[in-house]
Short mmCIF file of N, CA, C and O in Angstrom, two decimals:
data_model
loop_
_atom_site.label_atom_id
_atom_site.label_comp_id
_atom_site.label_asym_id
_atom_site.label_seq_id
_atom_site.Cartn_x
_atom_site.Cartn_y
_atom_site.Cartn_z
N UNK M 77 44.19 -74.63 -19.21
CA UNK M 77 45.01 -75.65 -18.51
C UNK M 77 44.46 -75.85 -17.11
O UNK M 77 44.04 -74.88 -16.41
N UNK M 78 44.31 -77.13 -16.70
CA UNK M 78 43.73 -77.43 -15.39
C UNK M 78 44.86 -77.57 -14.38
O UNK M 78 45.98 -77.99 -14.70
N UNK M 79 44.53 -77.13 -13.12
CA UNK M 79 45.47 -77.24 -12.03
C UNK M 79 45.53 -78.67 -11.45
O UNK M 79 44.69 -79.60 -11.91
N UNK M 80 46.41 -78.99 -10.52
CA UNK M 80 46.51 -80.29 -9.92
C UNK M 80 45.16 -80.78 -9.25
O UNK M 80 44.81 -81.96 -9.42
N UNK M 81 44.52 -79.94 -8.57
CA UNK M 81 43.21 -80.26 -7.96
C UNK M 81 42.27 -80.67 -8.97
O UNK M 81 41.47 -81.66 -8.83
N UNK M 82 42.07 -79.90 -10.07
CA UNK M 82 41.16 -80.21 -11.11
C UNK M 82 41.46 -81.51 -11.90
O UNK M 82 40.58 -82.28 -12.11
N UNK M 83 42.79 -81.72 -12.08
CA UNK M 83 43.14 -82.97 -12.72
C UNK M 83 42.83 -84.18 -11.75
O UNK M 83 42.33 -85.26 -12.28
N UNK M 84 43.02 -83.99 -10.48
CA UNK M 84 42.73 -85.02 -9.55
C UNK M 84 41.17 -85.21 -9.44
O UNK M 84 40.74 -86.34 -9.37
N UNK M 85 40.39 -84.16 -9.61
CA UNK M 85 38.96 -84.29 -9.60
C UNK M 85 38.48 -85.16 -10.79
O UNK M 85 37.65 -86.05 -10.58
N UNK M 86 39.07 -84.94 -11.89
CA UNK M 86 38.71 -85.74 -13.18
C UNK M 86 39.08 -87.21 -12.89
O UNK M 86 38.29 -88.10 -13.17
N UNK M 87 40.28 -87.45 -12.27
CA UNK M 87 40.70 -88.79 -11.99
C UNK M 87 39.74 -89.48 -10.98
O UNK M 87 39.38 -90.61 -11.16
N UNK M 88 39.28 -88.77 -10.04
CA UNK M 88 38.45 -89.33 -9.03
C UNK M 88 37.05 -89.62 -9.62
O UNK M 88 36.41 -90.66 -9.28
N UNK M 89 36.55 -88.78 -10.51
CA UNK M 89 35.37 -89.03 -11.17
C UNK M 89 35.43 -90.27 -11.98
O UNK M 89 34.56 -91.20 -11.97
N UNK M 90 36.52 -90.34 -12.70
CA UNK M 90 36.68 -91.47 -13.66
C UNK M 90 36.81 -92.86 -12.87
O UNK M 90 36.51 -93.95 -13.33
N UNK M 91 37.33 -92.73 -11.66
CA UNK M 91 37.55 -93.92 -10.89
C UNK M 91 36.29 -94.50 -10.19
O UNK M 91 36.33 -95.69 -9.79
N UNK M 92 35.31 -93.75 -10.21
CA UNK M 92 34.04 -94.24 -9.52
C UNK M 92 33.42 -95.30 -10.48
O UNK M 92 33.23 -95.06 -11.65
N UNK M 93 33.14 -96.44 -9.93
CA UNK M 93 32.77 -97.56 -10.71
C UNK M 93 31.47 -97.34 -11.65
O UNK M 93 31.36 -97.82 -12.61
N UNK M 94 30.56 -96.49 -11.12
CA UNK M 94 29.34 -96.29 -11.88
C UNK M 94 29.42 -95.20 -12.90
O UNK M 94 28.55 -94.94 -13.69
N UNK M 95 30.64 -94.50 -12.97
CA UNK M 95 30.81 -93.35 -13.90
C UNK M 95 31.23 -93.83 -15.32
O UNK M 95 31.04 -93.08 -16.21
N UNK M 96 31.75 -95.01 -15.49
CA UNK M 96 32.28 -95.43 -16.77
C UNK M 96 31.28 -95.30 -17.95
O UNK M 96 31.61 -94.64 -18.87
N UNK M 97 30.09 -95.86 -17.75
CA UNK M 97 29.11 -95.63 -18.90
C UNK M 97 28.76 -94.29 -19.20
O UNK M 97 28.52 -93.81 -20.34
N UNK M 98 28.65 -93.41 -18.15
CA UNK M 98 28.37 -92.03 -18.24
C UNK M 98 29.47 -91.29 -19.06
O UNK M 98 29.18 -90.49 -19.85
N UNK M 99 30.77 -91.53 -18.57
CA UNK M 99 31.78 -90.77 -19.22
C UNK M 99 31.98 -91.20 -20.61
O UNK M 99 32.38 -90.33 -21.46
N UNK M 100 31.70 -92.41 -20.96
CA UNK M 100 31.85 -92.82 -22.48
C UNK M 100 30.81 -91.97 -23.25
O UNK M 100 31.21 -91.34 -24.27
N UNK M 101 29.59 -91.82 -22.75
CA UNK M 101 28.72 -90.87 -23.40
C UNK M 101 28.98 -89.41 -23.40
O UNK M 101 28.87 -88.70 -24.42
N UNK M 102 29.41 -88.96 -22.22
CA UNK M 102 29.78 -87.59 -22.16
C UNK M 102 30.97 -87.23 -23.08
O UNK M 102 30.93 -86.20 -23.70
N UNK M 103 31.95 -88.20 -23.18
CA UNK M 103 33.06 -87.94 -24.11
C UNK M 103 32.70 -87.91 -25.58
O UNK M 103 33.10 -87.23 -26.38
N UNK M 104 31.57 -88.79 -25.85
CA UNK M 104 31.16 -88.84 -27.20
C UNK M 104 30.40 -87.50 -27.47
O UNK M 104 30.58 -86.87 -28.52
N UNK M 105 29.67 -86.97 -26.55
CA UNK M 105 29.05 -85.67 -26.70
C UNK M 105 30.02 -84.55 -26.86
O UNK M 105 29.88 -83.65 -27.74
N UNK M 106 31.05 -84.56 -26.07
CA UNK M 106 32.14 -83.48 -26.14
C UNK M 106 32.70 -83.60 -27.57
O UNK M 106 32.97 -82.55 -28.24
N UNK M 107 32.90 -84.81 -28.13
CA UNK M 107 33.54 -84.91 -29.42
C UNK M 107 32.59 -84.43 -30.55
O UNK M 107 33.08 -83.86 -31.52
N UNK M 108 31.35 -84.73 -30.38
CA UNK M 108 30.33 -84.29 -31.43
C UNK M 108 29.69 -82.89 -31.24
O UNK M 108 29.48 -82.20 -32.30
N UNK M 109 29.47 -82.59 -30.02
CA UNK M 109 28.71 -81.26 -29.79
C UNK M 109 29.66 -80.25 -29.13
O UNK M 109 29.25 -79.03 -29.20
N UNK M 110 30.70 -80.68 -28.45
CA UNK M 110 31.48 -79.68 -27.76
C UNK M 110 31.28 -79.73 -26.33
O UNK M 110 30.16 -80.14 -25.86
N UNK M 111 32.21 -79.38 -25.48
CA UNK M 111 32.10 -79.46 -24.03
C UNK M 111 31.00 -78.65 -23.47
O UNK M 111 30.37 -79.04 -22.53
N UNK M 112 30.93 -77.43 -24.02
CA UNK M 112 29.89 -76.54 -23.44
C UNK M 112 28.44 -77.04 -23.80
O UNK M 112 27.56 -77.08 -22.92
N UNK M 113 28.22 -77.41 -25.07
CA UNK M 113 26.88 -77.85 -25.49
C UNK M 113 26.54 -79.17 -24.90
O UNK M 113 25.33 -79.47 -24.77
N UNK M 114 27.51 -80.02 -24.43
CA UNK M 114 27.20 -81.30 -23.84
C UNK M 114 26.35 -81.13 -22.63
O UNK M 114 25.55 -81.99 -22.32
N UNK M 115 26.43 -80.03 -21.96
CA UNK M 115 25.62 -79.81 -20.73
C UNK M 115 24.16 -79.84 -21.01
O UNK M 115 23.31 -80.26 -20.36
N UNK M 116 23.70 -79.47 -22.30
CA UNK M 116 22.39 -79.40 -22.68
C UNK M 116 21.83 -80.84 -22.84
O UNK M 116 20.55 -81.01 -22.89
N UNK M 117 22.70 -81.77 -22.90
CA UNK M 117 22.26 -83.26 -23.15
C UNK M 117 22.45 -84.10 -21.92
O UNK M 117 22.39 -85.30 -21.95
N UNK M 118 22.72 -83.38 -20.77
CA UNK M 118 22.97 -84.12 -19.52
C UNK M 118 21.87 -85.08 -19.11
O UNK M 118 22.06 -86.25 -18.74
N UNK M 119 20.64 -84.58 -19.09
CA UNK M 119 19.51 -85.35 -18.64
C UNK M 119 19.30 -86.60 -19.46
O UNK M 119 19.24 -87.79 -18.94
N UNK M 120 19.17 -86.46 -20.77
CA UNK M 120 18.96 -87.69 -21.59
C UNK M 120 20.21 -88.65 -21.60
O UNK M 120 20.02 -89.82 -21.68
N UNK M 121 21.34 -88.11 -21.37
CA UNK M 121 22.52 -88.95 -21.33
C UNK M 121 22.47 -89.84 -20.03
O UNK M 121 22.76 -90.96 -20.09
N UNK M 122 22.12 -89.21 -18.93
CA UNK M 122 21.99 -89.99 -17.68
C UNK M 122 20.96 -91.00 -17.74
O UNK M 122 21.10 -92.12 -17.36
N UNK M 123 19.79 -90.69 -18.25
CA UNK M 123 18.75 -91.58 -18.46
C UNK M 123 19.13 -92.70 -19.40
O UNK M 123 18.78 -93.89 -19.23
N UNK M 124 19.94 -92.35 -20.48
CA UNK M 124 20.24 -93.36 -21.46
C UNK M 124 21.26 -94.39 -20.95
O UNK M 124 21.38 -95.45 -21.55
N UNK M 125 22.00 -94.13 -19.87
CA UNK M 125 23.00 -95.11 -19.35
C UNK M 125 22.42 -95.78 -18.16
O UNK M 125 23.14 -96.61 -17.49
N UNK M 126 21.22 -95.52 -17.74
CA UNK M 126 20.54 -96.09 -16.58
C UNK M 126 20.70 -97.60 -16.43
O UNK M 126 21.19 -98.07 -15.46
N UNK M 127 20.39 -98.32 -17.53
CA UNK M 127 20.47 -99.78 -17.54
C UNK M 127 21.96 -100.27 -17.37
O UNK M 127 22.14 -101.23 -16.70
N UNK M 128 22.86 -99.57 -17.97
CA UNK M 128 24.27 -99.98 -17.85
C UNK M 128 24.74 -99.82 -16.44
O UNK M 128 25.47 -100.62 -15.89
N UNK M 129 24.39 -98.70 -15.85
CA UNK M 129 24.79 -98.49 -14.44
C UNK M 129 24.15 -99.40 -13.54
O UNK M 129 24.77 -99.97 -12.70
N UNK M 130 22.88 -99.67 -13.72
CA UNK M 130 22.17 -100.71 -12.93
C UNK M 130 22.77 -102.15 -13.08
O UNK M 130 22.97 -102.84 -12.03
N UNK M 131 23.20 -102.48 -14.31
CA UNK M 131 23.87 -103.76 -14.45
C UNK M 131 25.18 -103.84 -13.68
O UNK M 131 25.57 -104.84 -13.09
N UNK M 132 25.91 -102.67 -13.67
CA UNK M 132 27.19 -102.64 -12.88
C UNK M 132 26.96 -102.77 -11.41
O UNK M 132 27.61 -103.59 -10.66
N UNK M 133 25.81 -102.24 -10.90
CA UNK M 133 25.48 -102.25 -9.47
C UNK M 133 25.07 -103.70 -9.12
O UNK M 133 25.42 -104.20 -8.11
N UNK M 134 24.26 -104.22 -9.91
CA UNK M 134 23.85 -105.71 -9.68
C UNK M 134 25.04 -106.64 -9.77
O UNK M 134 25.04 -107.46 -8.91
N UNK M 135 25.95 -106.41 -10.60
CA UNK M 135 27.17 -107.22 -10.68
C UNK M 135 27.99 -107.08 -9.33
O UNK M 135 28.52 -108.02 -8.76
N UNK M 136 27.99 -105.81 -8.81
CA UNK M 136 28.75 -105.66 -7.49
C UNK M 136 27.94 -106.30 -6.35
O UNK M 136 28.57 -106.77 -5.42
N UNK M 137 26.67 -106.37 -6.37
CA UNK M 137 25.86 -107.01 -5.42
C UNK M 137 26.22 -108.52 -5.46
O UNK M 137 26.38 -109.15 -4.43
N UNK M 138 26.22 -109.09 -6.65
CA UNK M 138 26.51 -110.50 -6.83
C UNK M 138 27.91 -110.85 -6.30
O UNK M 138 28.17 -111.91 -5.62
N UNK M 139 28.91 -109.93 -6.47
CA UNK M 139 30.23 -110.07 -6.01
C UNK M 139 30.38 -109.81 -4.55
O UNK M 139 31.47 -109.95 -4.04
N UNK M 140 29.25 -109.38 -3.90
CA UNK M 140 29.36 -109.12 -2.46
C UNK M 140 29.94 -107.79 -2.08
O UNK M 140 30.28 -107.52 -0.93
N UNK M 141 30.14 -106.88 -3.06
CA UNK M 141 30.73 -105.54 -2.72
C UNK M 141 29.68 -104.57 -2.16
O UNK M 141 30.10 -103.54 -1.59
N UNK M 142 28.46 -104.83 -2.45
CA UNK M 142 27.35 -103.94 -1.90
C UNK M 142 26.25 -104.81 -1.38
O UNK M 142 26.11 -105.98 -1.75
N UNK M 143 25.41 -104.31 -0.43
CA UNK M 143 24.37 -105.11 0.15
C UNK M 143 23.02 -104.83 -0.50
O UNK M 143 22.23 -105.70 -0.61
N UNK M 144 22.79 -103.50 -0.77
CA UNK M 144 21.43 -103.10 -1.28
C UNK M 144 21.49 -102.45 -2.59
O UNK M 144 22.06 -101.37 -2.74
N UNK M 145 20.98 -103.06 -3.60
CA UNK M 145 20.98 -102.51 -4.98
C UNK M 145 20.17 -101.18 -5.07
O UNK M 145 20.57 -100.21 -5.68
N UNK M 146 19.04 -101.12 -4.33
CA UNK M 146 18.26 -99.88 -4.42
C UNK M 146 18.96 -98.68 -3.81
O UNK M 146 18.99 -97.62 -4.40
N UNK M 147 19.60 -98.93 -2.63
CA UNK M 147 20.30 -97.84 -1.96
C UNK M 147 21.56 -97.43 -2.80
O UNK M 147 21.88 -96.27 -3.00
N UNK M 148 22.30 -98.42 -3.33
CA UNK M 148 23.46 -98.08 -4.25
C UNK M 148 23.01 -97.32 -5.48
O UNK M 148 23.78 -96.49 -5.89
N UNK M 149 21.84 -97.71 -5.96
CA UNK M 149 21.33 -97.02 -7.22
C UNK M 149 21.03 -95.52 -6.78
O UNK M 149 21.32 -94.63 -7.64
N UNK M 150 20.35 -95.23 -5.75
CA UNK M 150 20.15 -93.91 -5.40
C UNK M 150 21.36 -93.15 -5.17
O UNK M 150 21.45 -91.99 -5.59
N UNK M 151 22.29 -93.65 -4.55
CA UNK M 151 23.66 -93.01 -4.22
C UNK M 151 24.32 -92.69 -5.58
O UNK M 151 24.77 -91.55 -5.81
N UNK M 152 24.33 -93.68 -6.45
CA UNK M 152 24.99 -93.52 -7.77
C UNK M 152 24.26 -92.47 -8.59
O UNK M 152 24.97 -91.58 -9.20
N UNK M 153 22.98 -92.42 -8.57
CA UNK M 153 22.22 -91.41 -9.45
C UNK M 153 22.51 -90.02 -8.97
O UNK M 153 22.85 -89.09 -9.66
N UNK M 154 22.49 -89.77 -7.59
CA UNK M 154 22.85 -88.46 -7.13
C UNK M 154 24.25 -88.09 -7.43
O UNK M 154 24.49 -86.86 -7.78
N UNK M 155 25.23 -88.96 -7.35
CA UNK M 155 26.56 -88.57 -7.65
C UNK M 155 26.80 -88.41 -9.15
O UNK M 155 27.62 -87.62 -9.46
N UNK M 156 26.12 -89.26 -9.95
CA UNK M 156 26.34 -89.09 -11.41
C UNK M 156 25.99 -87.75 -11.87
O UNK M 156 26.74 -87.16 -12.63
N UNK M 157 24.95 -87.11 -11.34
CA UNK M 157 24.56 -85.81 -11.87
C UNK M 157 25.55 -84.80 -11.48
O UNK M 157 26.05 -84.09 -12.35
N UNK M 158 26.06 -84.74 -10.22
CA UNK M 158 26.98 -83.69 -9.89
C UNK M 158 28.26 -84.00 -10.52
O UNK M 158 29.02 -83.07 -10.87
N UNK M 159 28.75 -85.23 -10.57
CA UNK M 159 30.07 -85.61 -11.17
C UNK M 159 30.05 -85.27 -12.66
O UNK M 159 31.11 -84.81 -13.20
N UNK M 160 28.90 -85.38 -13.32
CA UNK M 160 28.82 -85.04 -14.68
C UNK M 160 28.95 -83.67 -15.02
O UNK M 160 29.59 -83.18 -15.91
N UNK M 161 28.33 -82.79 -14.18
CA UNK M 161 28.40 -81.31 -14.25
C UNK M 161 29.87 -80.92 -14.08
O UNK M 161 30.40 -80.15 -14.76
N UNK M 162 30.52 -81.46 -13.05
CA UNK M 162 31.95 -81.09 -12.76
C UNK M 162 32.72 -81.58 -13.89
O UNK M 162 33.65 -80.73 -14.43
N UNK M 163 32.60 -82.79 -14.37
CA UNK M 163 33.37 -83.30 -15.45
C UNK M 163 33.34 -82.38 -16.75
O UNK M 163 34.28 -82.00 -17.35
N UNK M 164 32.04 -82.01 -17.13
CA UNK M 164 31.81 -81.17 -18.31
C UNK M 164 32.38 -79.76 -18.10
O UNK M 164 32.99 -79.14 -19.00
N UNK M 165 32.25 -79.22 -16.90
CA UNK M 165 32.81 -77.90 -16.58
C UNK M 165 34.32 -77.94 -16.77
O UNK M 165 34.93 -77.07 -17.41
N UNK M 166 34.97 -78.92 -16.17
CA UNK M 166 36.39 -79.08 -16.27
C UNK M 166 36.89 -79.39 -17.69
O UNK M 166 37.93 -78.85 -18.12
N UNK M 167 36.09 -80.16 -18.50
CA UNK M 167 36.48 -80.40 -19.84
C UNK M 167 36.34 -79.05 -20.70
O UNK M 167 37.11 -78.82 -21.55
N UNK M 168 35.31 -78.28 -20.34
CA UNK M 168 35.16 -77.01 -21.09
C UNK M 168 36.32 -76.07 -20.70
O UNK M 168 36.91 -75.34 -21.46
N UNK M 169 36.67 -76.06 -19.39
CA UNK M 169 37.86 -75.28 -18.87
C UNK M 169 39.13 -75.69 -19.65
O UNK M 169 39.99 -74.91 -20.05
N UNK M 170 39.33 -77.00 -19.73
CA UNK M 170 40.47 -77.48 -20.43
C UNK M 170 40.67 -76.99 -21.86
O UNK M 170 41.68 -76.84 -22.40
N UNK M 171 39.46 -76.87 -22.47
CA UNK M 171 39.43 -76.28 -23.84
C UNK M 171 39.52 -74.83 -23.92
O UNK M 171 39.31 -74.27 -25.03
N UNK M 172 39.59 -74.09 -22.84
CA UNK M 172 39.70 -72.68 -22.78
C UNK M 172 38.38 -71.97 -22.85
O UNK M 172 38.30 -70.81 -23.06
N UNK M 173 37.37 -72.74 -22.57
CA UNK M 173 35.96 -72.08 -22.56
C UNK M 173 35.57 -71.47 -21.30
O UNK M 173 34.53 -70.88 -21.20
N UNK M 174 36.32 -71.76 -20.24
CA UNK M 174 36.11 -71.21 -18.84
C UNK M 174 37.38 -70.57 -18.47
O UNK M 174 38.45 -71.11 -18.69
N UNK M 175 37.31 -69.35 -17.88
CA UNK M 175 38.57 -68.67 -17.44
C UNK M 175 39.27 -69.47 -16.42
O UNK M 175 38.72 -70.24 -15.58
N UNK M 176 40.60 -69.32 -16.39
CA UNK M 176 41.45 -70.10 -15.44
C UNK M 176 41.20 -69.82 -14.03
O UNK M 176 41.38 -70.56 -13.13
N UNK M 177 40.58 -68.59 -13.67
CA UNK M 177 40.36 -68.17 -12.26
C UNK M 177 39.00 -68.59 -11.78
O UNK M 177 38.50 -68.22 -10.77
N UNK M 178 38.22 -69.39 -12.60
CA UNK M 178 36.88 -69.93 -12.16
C UNK M 178 37.03 -71.40 -11.97
O UNK M 178 37.62 -72.18 -12.68
N UNK M 179 36.42 -71.82 -10.80
CA UNK M 179 36.59 -73.19 -10.30
C UNK M 179 35.14 -73.74 -9.89
O UNK M 179 34.28 -73.00 -9.67
N UNK M 180 35.08 -75.01 -9.85
CA UNK M 180 33.95 -75.75 -9.41
C UNK M 180 34.28 -76.88 -8.39
O UNK M 180 35.47 -77.42 -8.42
N UNK M 181 33.47 -77.04 -7.37
CA UNK M 181 33.79 -78.10 -6.48
C UNK M 181 32.55 -78.77 -5.90
O UNK M 181 31.45 -78.05 -5.80
N UNK M 182 32.56 -79.93 -5.54
CA UNK M 182 31.53 -80.58 -4.80
C UNK M 182 31.92 -80.83 -3.36
O UNK M 182 31.28 -81.47 -2.58
N UNK M 183 33.09 -80.19 -2.99
CA UNK M 183 33.60 -80.36 -1.62
C UNK M 183 33.60 -78.89 -1.07
O UNK M 183 34.75 -78.30 -0.87
N UNK M 184 32.53 -78.37 -0.73
CA UNK M 184 32.39 -76.97 -0.35
C UNK M 184 32.70 -76.57 1.14
O UNK M 184 32.36 -75.58 1.64
N UNK M 185 33.48 -77.44 1.72
CA UNK M 185 33.85 -77.26 3.22
C UNK M 185 34.44 -75.86 3.41
O UNK M 185 34.01 -75.13 4.33
N UNK M 186 35.23 -75.36 2.49
CA UNK M 186 35.84 -74.06 2.58
C UNK M 186 34.82 -72.91 2.70
O UNK M 186 35.10 -71.91 3.23
N UNK M 187 33.66 -73.09 2.11
CA UNK M 187 32.67 -72.14 1.96
C UNK M 187 31.51 -72.12 3.06
O UNK M 187 30.71 -71.17 3.10
N UNK M 188 31.47 -73.14 3.78
CA UNK M 188 30.32 -73.34 4.72
C UNK M 188 30.20 -72.14 5.69
O UNK M 188 29.07 -71.63 5.87
N UNK M 189 31.26 -71.68 6.22
CA UNK M 189 31.20 -70.53 7.13
C UNK M 189 30.94 -69.24 6.50
O UNK M 189 30.25 -68.35 7.00
N UNK M 190 31.36 -69.06 5.16
CA UNK M 190 31.16 -67.81 4.48
C UNK M 190 29.65 -67.61 4.13
O UNK M 190 29.20 -66.43 4.08
N UNK M 191 28.92 -68.68 3.98
CA UNK M 191 27.49 -68.54 3.55
C UNK M 191 26.50 -68.75 4.69
O UNK M 191 25.27 -68.76 4.44
N UNK M 192 26.94 -68.84 5.90
CA UNK M 192 26.01 -69.00 7.00
C UNK M 192 25.15 -67.82 7.15
O UNK M 192 25.66 -66.63 6.99
N UNK M 193 23.90 -68.01 7.39
CA UNK M 193 22.92 -66.86 7.50
C UNK M 193 22.40 -66.95 8.86
O UNK M 193 21.94 -67.96 9.40
N UNK M 194 22.46 -65.76 9.57
CA UNK M 194 21.91 -65.72 10.94
C UNK M 194 20.51 -65.17 10.96
O UNK M 194 20.32 -64.01 10.44
N UNK M 195 19.61 -65.89 11.40
CA UNK M 195 18.18 -65.52 11.47
C UNK M 195 17.75 -65.72 12.94
O UNK M 195 17.65 -66.78 13.46
N UNK M 196 17.36 -64.53 13.54
CA UNK M 196 16.85 -64.61 14.90
C UNK M 196 17.75 -65.45 15.90
O UNK M 196 17.24 -66.27 16.65
N UNK M 197 19.12 -65.29 15.74
CA UNK M 197 19.97 -65.91 16.56
C UNK M 197 20.27 -67.39 16.26
O UNK M 197 21.08 -67.94 16.94
N UNK M 198 19.70 -67.79 15.19
CA UNK M 198 20.03 -69.15 14.73
C UNK M 198 20.78 -69.09 13.45
O UNK M 198 20.66 -68.26 12.61
N UNK M 199 21.85 -69.99 13.27
CA UNK M 199 22.58 -70.08 12.02
C UNK M 199 22.00 -71.10 11.08
O UNK M 199 21.82 -72.24 11.54
N UNK M 200 21.70 -70.69 9.90
CA UNK M 200 21.26 -71.56 8.84
C UNK M 200 22.26 -71.56 7.72
O UNK M 200 22.84 -70.51 7.42
N UNK M 201 22.45 -72.69 7.10
CA UNK M 201 23.32 -72.87 5.99
C UNK M 201 22.55 -73.53 4.78
O UNK M 201 21.86 -74.53 5.00
N UNK M 202 22.68 -72.91 3.63
CA UNK M 202 22.00 -73.49 2.46
C UNK M 202 22.68 -74.82 2.08
O UNK M 202 23.73 -75.02 2.37
N UNK M 203 21.88 -75.64 1.32
CA UNK M 203 22.37 -76.86 0.76
C UNK M 203 23.44 -76.52 -0.26
O UNK M 203 23.24 -75.67 -1.17
N UNK M 204 24.57 -77.15 -0.09
CA UNK M 204 25.74 -76.89 -1.07
C UNK M 204 26.09 -78.15 -1.79
O UNK M 204 26.97 -78.90 -1.31
N UNK M 205 25.52 -78.47 -2.92
CA UNK M 205 25.95 -79.59 -3.67
C UNK M 205 27.13 -79.31 -4.60
O UNK M 205 28.14 -80.06 -4.65
N UNK M 206 27.12 -78.11 -5.25
CA UNK M 206 28.21 -77.60 -6.02
C UNK M 206 28.40 -76.12 -5.67
O UNK M 206 27.44 -75.43 -5.40
N UNK M 207 29.68 -75.80 -5.76
CA UNK M 207 30.09 -74.39 -5.65
C UNK M 207 30.92 -73.92 -6.88
O UNK M 207 31.89 -74.67 -7.21
N UNK M 208 30.46 -72.92 -7.54
CA UNK M 208 31.23 -72.33 -8.58
C UNK M 208 31.82 -71.03 -8.06
O UNK M 208 31.03 -70.24 -7.47
N UNK M 209 33.09 -70.78 -8.15
CA UNK M 209 33.69 -69.63 -7.52
C UNK M 209 34.81 -69.09 -8.40
O UNK M 209 35.40 -69.85 -9.28
N UNK M 210 35.19 -67.83 -8.17
CA UNK M 210 36.32 -67.29 -8.89
C UNK M 210 37.22 -66.62 -7.85
O UNK M 210 36.79 -66.26 -6.76
N UNK M 211 38.42 -66.48 -8.17
CA UNK M 211 39.48 -65.86 -7.36
C UNK M 211 39.91 -64.60 -8.07
O UNK M 211 39.99 -64.54 -9.30
N UNK M 212 40.35 -63.63 -7.31
CA UNK M 212 40.95 -62.46 -7.87
C UNK M 212 42.45 -62.71 -8.19
O UNK M 212 42.89 -63.82 -8.05
N UNK M 213 43.16 -61.72 -8.63
CA UNK M 213 44.58 -61.95 -9.01
C UNK M 213 45.48 -62.28 -7.87
O UNK M 213 46.57 -62.66 -8.10
N UNK M 214 44.97 -62.12 -6.63
CA UNK M 214 45.85 -62.45 -5.44
C UNK M 214 45.33 -63.74 -4.80
O UNK M 214 45.60 -64.04 -3.72
N UNK M 215 44.49 -64.50 -5.60
CA UNK M 215 43.85 -65.84 -5.15
C UNK M 215 42.94 -65.72 -3.96
O UNK M 215 42.63 -66.63 -3.24
N UNK M 216 42.35 -64.47 -3.76
CA UNK M 216 41.34 -64.32 -2.76
C UNK M 216 40.00 -64.59 -3.48
O UNK M 216 39.74 -64.22 -4.64
N UNK M 217 39.00 -65.08 -2.68
CA UNK M 217 37.72 -65.31 -3.23
C UNK M 217 37.11 -64.07 -3.72
O UNK M 217 36.96 -63.03 -3.07
N UNK M 218 36.62 -64.03 -5.00
CA UNK M 218 35.99 -62.91 -5.62
C UNK M 218 34.54 -63.04 -5.79
O UNK M 218 33.80 -62.21 -5.52
N UNK M 219 34.11 -64.20 -6.22
CA UNK M 219 32.67 -64.51 -6.53
C UNK M 219 32.35 -65.91 -6.05
O UNK M 219 33.25 -66.78 -6.14
N UNK M 220 31.12 -66.06 -5.87
CA UNK M 220 30.76 -67.44 -5.22
C UNK M 220 29.26 -67.69 -5.75
O UNK M 220 28.31 -66.88 -5.56
N UNK M 221 29.00 -68.82 -6.31
CA UNK M 221 27.66 -69.29 -6.76
C UNK M 221 27.38 -70.66 -6.08
O UNK M 221 28.23 -71.64 -6.34
N UNK M 222 26.32 -70.82 -5.34
CA UNK M 222 25.90 -72.01 -4.72
C UNK M 222 24.96 -72.71 -5.59
O UNK M 222 23.95 -72.06 -6.01
N UNK M 223 25.16 -74.03 -5.85
CA UNK M 223 24.22 -74.71 -6.69
C UNK M 223 23.71 -75.92 -5.79
O UNK M 223 24.49 -76.67 -5.36
N UNK M 224 22.40 -75.98 -5.69
CA UNK M 224 21.74 -77.12 -5.00
C UNK M 224 21.03 -77.93 -5.99
O UNK M 224 20.24 -77.52 -6.79
N UNK M 225 21.49 -79.18 -5.98
CA UNK M 225 20.90 -80.13 -6.92
C UNK M 225 19.77 -80.85 -6.38
O UNK M 225 19.13 -81.73 -6.85
#
């Protein structure tokens, strides 16, 4: 069962204009291969919907909603990858394939200070595109995995 934040994450992903063709394919994969196995098909899935996403972006350009097709395409591609991983993770969790105390986020603000590395008096922080983490039985952070895409 997903919590309120996870349900909201799925809604936010689905609301992104460029995600519709991707989600159609991801849901097809979930139905045929399963939520966990669908991750293995992420790259060809994203490449397979490239033309549909580009058509949506061009339509938005024509409608005056965006100025630069190339820039919007770059932004969409970067977001599609991370959003697809989160979506499949949450769908797998929804089916009981991921423990309830394990979470994923692309909003790692909470973790930035935890992972700061001090080197010769300078603070460095790794790139945090996704964070997978677990909580203990008292909701304290137990494990943390940083994923840079």
